mmCIF file of C-alpha atoms and ligand atoms in Angstrom:
data_model
loop_
_atom_site.group_PDB
_atom_site.id
_atom_site.type_symbol
_atom_site.label_atom_id
_atom_site.label_comp_id
_atom_site.label_asym_id
_atom_site.label_seq_id
_atom_site.Cartn_x
_atom_site.Cartn_y
_atom_site.Cartn_z
ATOM 1 C CA MET A 1 123.772 -143.453 89.936
ATOM 2 C CA SER A 2 125.172 -146.797 88.757
ATOM 3 C CA ALA A 3 126.380 -147.033 85.156
ATOM 4 C CA GLU A 4 123.711 -149.506 84.046
ATOM 5 C CA LYS A 5 120.934 -147.224 85.216
ATOM 6 C CA GLU A 6 122.287 -144.105 83.588
ATOM 7 C CA LYS A 7 120.206 -142.717 80.732
ATOM 8 C CA ILE A 8 121.768 -141.703 77.423
ATOM 9 C CA ARG A 9 122.881 -138.099 77.730
ATOM 10 C CA ILE A 10 121.416 -136.093 74.843
ATOM 11 C CA ALA A 11 122.703 -132.819 73.374
ATOM 12 C CA VAL A 12 120.197 -130.985 71.172
ATOM 13 C CA LEU A 13 121.731 -128.674 68.558
ATOM 14 C CA VAL A 14 119.520 -125.842 67.296
ATOM 15 C CA SER A 15 119.584 -122.688 65.168
ATOM 16 C CA GLY A 16 116.063 -121.282 65.399
ATOM 17 C CA GLY A 17 112.681 -121.332 67.068
ATOM 18 C CA GLY A 18 113.116 -124.739 68.617
ATOM 19 C CA THR A 19 109.662 -126.295 68.215
ATOM 20 C CA ASN A 20 111.311 -129.681 67.683
ATOM 21 C CA LEU A 21 113.403 -129.111 70.796
ATOM 22 C CA GLN A 22 110.144 -128.367 72.634
ATOM 23 C CA ALA A 23 108.672 -131.632 71.372
ATOM 24 C CA LEU A 24 111.695 -133.458 72.841
ATOM 25 C CA ILE A 25 111.431 -131.606 76.166
ATOM 26 C CA ASP A 26 107.698 -132.432 76.345
ATOM 27 C CA ALA A 27 108.388 -136.065 75.444
ATOM 28 C CA GLU A 28 110.891 -136.367 78.277
ATOM 29 C CA LYS A 29 108.389 -134.834 80.700
ATOM 30 C CA SER A 30 105.575 -137.147 79.614
ATOM 31 C CA GLY A 31 107.762 -140.260 79.646
ATOM 32 C CA ILE A 32 107.729 -140.918 75.881
ATOM 33 C CA LEU A 33 111.463 -140.248 75.991
ATOM 34 C CA LYS A 34 112.543 -142.428 78.894
ATOM 35 C CA ASN A 35 115.900 -143.923 77.909
ATOM 36 C CA GLY A 36 117.523 -140.544 77.298
ATOM 37 C CA GLU A 37 117.771 -137.180 79.043
ATOM 38 C CA ILE A 38 118.458 -133.808 77.466
ATOM 39 C CA THR A 39 121.433 -132.400 79.345
ATOM 40 C CA VAL A 40 122.461 -129.525 77.077
ATOM 41 C CA VAL A 41 121.102 -127.391 74.232
ATOM 42 C CA ILE A 42 123.654 -125.754 71.939
ATOM 43 C CA ALA A 43 122.692 -123.001 69.501
ATOM 44 C CA SER A 44 124.788 -122.110 66.454
ATOM 45 C CA ARG A 45 123.843 -118.465 66.838
ATOM 46 C CA PRO A 46 122.961 -116.174 69.728
ATOM 47 C CA GLY A 47 119.479 -114.932 70.592
ATOM 48 C CA VAL A 48 117.426 -117.767 69.105
ATOM 49 C CA HIS A 49 114.174 -118.682 70.825
ATOM 50 C CA ALA A 50 115.274 -122.293 71.303
ATOM 51 C CA LEU A 51 117.694 -121.071 74.010
ATOM 52 C CA LYS A 52 114.747 -119.617 75.959
ATOM 53 C CA ARG A 53 112.930 -122.941 75.729
ATOM 54 C CA ALA A 54 115.984 -124.707 77.188
ATOM 55 C CA GLU A 55 116.315 -122.202 80.015
ATOM 56 C CA GLN A 56 112.611 -122.472 80.826
ATOM 57 C CA ALA A 57 112.993 -126.233 81.081
ATOM 58 C CA GLY A 58 116.043 -125.898 83.329
ATOM 59 C CA ILE A 59 118.438 -127.329 80.730
ATOM 60 C CA ARG A 60 121.973 -125.999 80.257
ATOM 61 C CA ALA A 61 121.917 -123.657 77.248
ATOM 62 C CA GLU A 62 125.092 -122.766 75.349
ATOM 63 C CA VAL A 63 125.853 -120.692 72.264
ATOM 64 C CA CYS A 64 128.497 -121.803 69.777
ATOM 65 C CA ASP A 65 128.367 -118.908 67.366
ATOM 66 C CA ARG A 66 129.441 -120.287 63.999
ATOM 67 C CA LYS A 67 129.971 -116.807 62.553
ATOM 68 C CA SER A 68 132.347 -115.486 65.187
ATOM 69 C CA LEU A 69 134.051 -118.793 66.037
ATOM 70 C CA GLN A 70 134.737 -119.818 62.406
ATOM 71 C CA GLU A 71 137.368 -122.616 62.466
ATOM 72 C CA ARG A 72 137.036 -122.848 66.247
ATOM 73 C CA PHE A 73 133.332 -123.735 65.911
ATOM 74 C CA GLU A 74 133.654 -127.538 65.891
ATOM 75 C CA PRO A 75 136.434 -127.673 68.530
ATOM 76 C CA GLU A 76 134.194 -125.606 70.786
ATOM 77 C CA LEU A 77 131.213 -127.880 70.104
ATOM 78 C CA LEU A 78 133.383 -130.901 70.899
ATOM 79 C CA ARG A 79 134.574 -129.319 74.113
ATOM 80 C CA ILE A 80 130.999 -128.923 75.375
ATOM 81 C CA LEU A 81 129.911 -132.380 74.180
ATOM 82 C CA THR A 82 132.887 -134.026 75.886
ATOM 83 C CA GLU A 83 132.291 -132.068 79.063
ATOM 84 C CA GLU A 84 128.651 -133.203 78.998
ATOM 85 C CA ARG A 85 129.569 -136.850 78.272
ATOM 86 C CA THR A 86 127.054 -136.701 75.412
ATOM 87 C CA GLY A 87 125.878 -140.057 74.106
ATOM 88 C CA LEU A 88 123.468 -138.887 71.401
ATOM 89 C CA ILE A 89 123.441 -135.647 69.417
ATOM 90 C CA VAL A 90 120.054 -134.568 68.062
ATOM 91 C CA LEU A 91 120.032 -131.937 65.309
ATOM 92 C CA ALA A 92 116.704 -130.129 65.645
ATOM 93 C CA GLY A 93 116.609 -127.352 63.080
ATOM 94 C CA PHE A 94 120.406 -127.017 63.185
ATOM 95 C CA LEU A 95 121.496 -125.097 60.109
ATOM 96 C CA SER A 96 125.240 -125.820 60.105
ATOM 97 C CA VAL A 97 126.745 -128.680 58.120
ATOM 98 C CA LEU A 98 129.116 -130.753 60.270
ATOM 99 C CA SER A 99 132.481 -131.879 58.879
ATOM 100 C CA ALA A 100 133.335 -135.476 57.935
ATOM 101 C CA ASP A 101 135.772 -135.582 60.871
ATOM 102 C CA PHE A 102 133.060 -134.572 63.275
ATOM 103 C CA THR A 103 130.411 -136.994 61.957
ATOM 104 C CA ALA A 104 132.968 -139.848 61.937
ATOM 105 C CA ARG A 105 133.771 -139.189 65.571
ATOM 106 C CA TYR A 106 130.074 -139.541 66.472
ATOM 107 C CA ARG A 107 129.220 -142.287 63.971
ATOM 108 C CA ASN A 108 125.648 -143.583 64.520
ATOM 109 C CA ARG A 109 125.320 -141.119 67.388
ATOM 110 C CA ILE A 110 123.969 -138.063 65.509
ATOM 111 C CA ILE A 111 120.391 -137.906 64.239
ATOM 112 C CA ASN A 112 118.641 -135.179 62.248
ATOM 113 C CA ILE A 113 115.046 -134.311 61.367
ATOM 114 C CA HIS A 114 114.402 -133.283 57.764
ATOM 115 C CA PRO A 115 111.006 -131.989 56.602
ATOM 116 C CA SER A 116 110.513 -134.199 53.517
ATOM 117 C CA LEU A 117 110.422 -137.867 52.610
ATOM 118 C CA ILE A 118 114.116 -138.474 51.833
ATOM 119 C CA PRO A 119 115.396 -138.949 49.089
ATOM 120 C CA SER A 120 112.994 -136.268 47.803
ATOM 121 C CA PHE A 121 113.813 -132.603 48.372
ATOM 122 C CA CYS A 122 116.915 -133.093 50.466
ATOM 123 C CA GLY A 123 120.624 -132.398 50.393
ATOM 124 C CA LYS A 124 122.468 -129.165 49.746
ATOM 125 C CA GLY A 125 120.224 -126.096 49.616
ATOM 126 C CA TYR A 126 117.106 -127.855 50.901
ATOM 127 C CA TYR A 127 116.315 -126.394 54.291
ATOM 128 C CA GLY A 128 113.429 -124.592 55.977
ATOM 129 C CA LEU A 129 110.710 -123.262 53.676
ATOM 130 C CA LYS A 130 112.771 -124.095 50.568
ATOM 131 C CA VAL A 131 111.917 -127.779 51.066
ATOM 132 C CA HIS A 132 108.182 -127.104 51.043
ATOM 133 C CA GLU A 133 108.450 -124.632 48.140
ATOM 134 C CA ALA A 134 110.173 -127.340 46.092
ATOM 135 C CA ALA A 135 107.591 -129.978 47.025
ATOM 136 C CA LEU A 136 104.718 -127.694 45.980
ATOM 137 C CA ALA A 137 106.506 -126.646 42.770
ATOM 138 C CA ARG A 138 106.931 -130.331 41.825
ATOM 139 C CA GLY A 139 103.270 -130.972 42.554
ATOM 140 C CA VAL A 140 103.728 -133.938 44.891
ATOM 141 C CA LYS A 141 100.548 -135.109 46.632
ATOM 142 C CA VAL A 142 102.360 -136.609 49.604
ATOM 143 C CA THR A 143 105.297 -135.223 51.545
ATOM 144 C CA GLY A 144 106.381 -135.767 55.154
ATOM 145 C CA ALA A 145 109.366 -135.900 57.444
ATOM 146 C CA THR A 146 112.395 -138.134 57.946
ATOM 147 C CA VAL A 147 114.688 -138.782 60.882
ATOM 148 C CA HIS A 148 118.057 -140.122 59.775
ATOM 149 C CA PHE A 149 121.573 -140.697 61.009
ATOM 150 C CA VAL A 150 124.029 -137.982 60.076
ATOM 151 C CA ASN A 151 127.147 -138.802 58.079
ATOM 152 C CA GLU A 152 129.407 -136.746 55.798
ATOM 153 C CA ILE A 153 126.722 -136.499 53.071
ATOM 154 C CA PRO A 154 124.036 -133.844 53.769
ATOM 155 C CA ASP A 155 120.769 -135.730 54.500
ATOM 156 C CA GLY A 156 122.516 -138.891 53.244
ATOM 157 C CA GLY A 157 122.741 -141.071 56.354
ATOM 158 C CA GLU A 158 120.676 -144.174 57.125
ATOM 159 C CA ILE A 159 116.937 -143.523 57.492
ATOM 160 C CA ILE A 160 115.516 -144.236 60.959
ATOM 161 C CA LEU A 161 111.835 -143.210 60.746
ATOM 162 C CA GLN A 162 109.571 -141.532 58.192
ATOM 163 C CA LYS A 163 106.015 -140.244 58.281
ATOM 164 C CA ALA A 164 103.893 -139.166 55.323
ATOM 165 C CA VAL A 165 101.727 -136.045 55.263
ATOM 166 C CA ALA A 166 99.146 -135.233 52.561
ATOM 167 C CA VAL A 167 99.489 -132.076 50.491
ATOM 168 C CA GLN A 168 96.166 -130.241 50.228
ATOM 169 C CA ALA A 169 94.721 -127.958 47.560
ATOM 170 C CA GLY A 170 95.574 -124.358 48.346
ATOM 171 C CA ASP A 171 98.649 -125.184 50.443
ATOM 172 C CA THR A 172 101.299 -122.477 50.648
ATOM 173 C CA PRO A 173 104.851 -123.354 51.750
ATOM 174 C CA GLU A 174 104.025 -121.903 55.182
ATOM 175 C CA ILE A 175 100.804 -123.911 55.583
ATOM 176 C CA LEU A 176 102.509 -127.100 54.444
ATOM 177 C CA GLN A 177 105.480 -126.509 56.751
ATOM 178 C CA LYS A 178 103.111 -126.149 59.713
ATOM 179 C CA ARG A 179 101.194 -129.339 58.837
ATOM 180 C CA VAL A 180 104.407 -131.341 58.377
ATOM 181 C CA MET A 181 105.629 -130.145 61.769
ATOM 182 C CA GLU A 182 102.368 -130.856 63.593
ATOM 183 C CA GLU A 183 101.547 -134.187 61.958
ATOM 184 C CA ALA A 184 105.036 -135.593 61.518
ATOM 185 C CA GLU A 185 108.120 -133.834 62.920
ATOM 186 C CA TRP A 186 107.005 -133.269 66.500
ATOM 187 C CA LYS A 187 106.016 -136.945 66.872
ATOM 188 C CA LEU A 188 108.761 -138.501 64.801
ATOM 189 C CA LEU A 189 111.795 -136.867 66.416
ATOM 190 C CA PRO A 190 110.980 -137.883 70.030
ATOM 191 C CA ALA A 191 110.031 -141.392 68.834
ATOM 192 C CA ALA A 192 113.317 -141.783 66.970
ATOM 193 C CA ALA A 193 115.364 -140.358 69.853
ATOM 194 C CA GLU A 194 113.743 -142.844 72.239
ATOM 195 C CA MET A 195 114.298 -145.725 69.826
ATOM 196 C CA ILE A 196 117.995 -144.936 69.452
ATOM 197 C CA CYS A 197 118.534 -144.284 73.176
ATOM 198 C CA GLU A 198 116.852 -147.581 74.053
ATOM 199 C CA ARG A 199 119.073 -149.378 71.532
ATOM 200 C CA MET A 200 122.229 -147.658 72.825
ATOM 201 C CA ARG A 201 121.377 -148.489 76.425
ATOM 202 C CA LYS A 202 120.762 -152.144 75.596
ATOM 203 C CA GLN A 203 124.090 -152.286 73.728
ATOM 204 C CA ALA A 204 125.846 -150.737 76.725
ATOM 205 C CA LEU A 205 124.445 -153.494 78.936
ATOM 206 C CA SER A 206 125.234 -156.401 76.619
HETATM 207 C C1 GRF B 1 112.139 -127.997 61.020
HETATM 208 O O1 GRF B 1 111.264 -127.958 59.928
HETATM 209 C C2 GRF B 1 113.176 -129.064 60.798
HETATM 210 O O2 GRF B 1 112.690 -130.185 60.126
HETATM 211 C C3 GRF B 1 114.173 -128.349 59.938
HETATM 212 O O3 GRF B 1 114.208 -127.027 60.454
HETATM 213 C C4 GRF B 1 112.970 -126.725 61.100
HETATM 214 C C5 GRF B 1 113.292 -126.306 62.514
HETATM 215 O O4 GRF B 1 112.205 -125.836 63.243
HETATM 216 N N1 GRF B 1 115.410 -129.057 59.894
HETATM 217 P P1 GRF B 1 112.294 -125.640 64.813
HETATM 218 O O5 GRF B 1 113.487 -124.749 65.118
HETATM 219 O O6 GRF B 1 112.426 -126.993 65.455
HETATM 220 O O7 GRF B 1 111.011 -124.961 65.198
#
């Protein structure tokens, strides 16, 4: 395939169930994601369901076990990303914080989905259900999700897209998490990935 026709090669980094990964896979199938292609899924721990989703979709699935690799974790990640000629890294429920060296190397080429409206309920310690627990404890009436670029500050990079979701009476952290995923995350992440891939492809041609 000629260089100008080549799609942006996407690596999706995961640590859990992979519903956001699934949303990306489905978006590629349906043509919502058309300027990028998922070529590899890398999990930071073995046995997570996201790996099954990758295999079922026929995508290369790799494990970079943070616990056992320790200081060899990022070099190993880099090895796979280089081998894959990755253009865009998508963090989809990836629970490891990447070093400043790593994020600098992929400046403006790593995006993350966070389940709140940044700058609320984000940064160190805000992940998974903890985000929704904090939102409910504060009594906010609106929460949502954010896709942002990843830099050396946790959840501190430039905001790409946000979507608001209403908090409802009787919400538990679990109920709110599900609504934020369904109404915001699963739409926002593929939309942002497509937006960035389209931009990167245009830049490559200009
Ligand atoms: C999502 O809520 C995402 O925003 C957060 O971690 C969760 C991952 O869920 N960063 P899944 O693995 O995509 O199902």
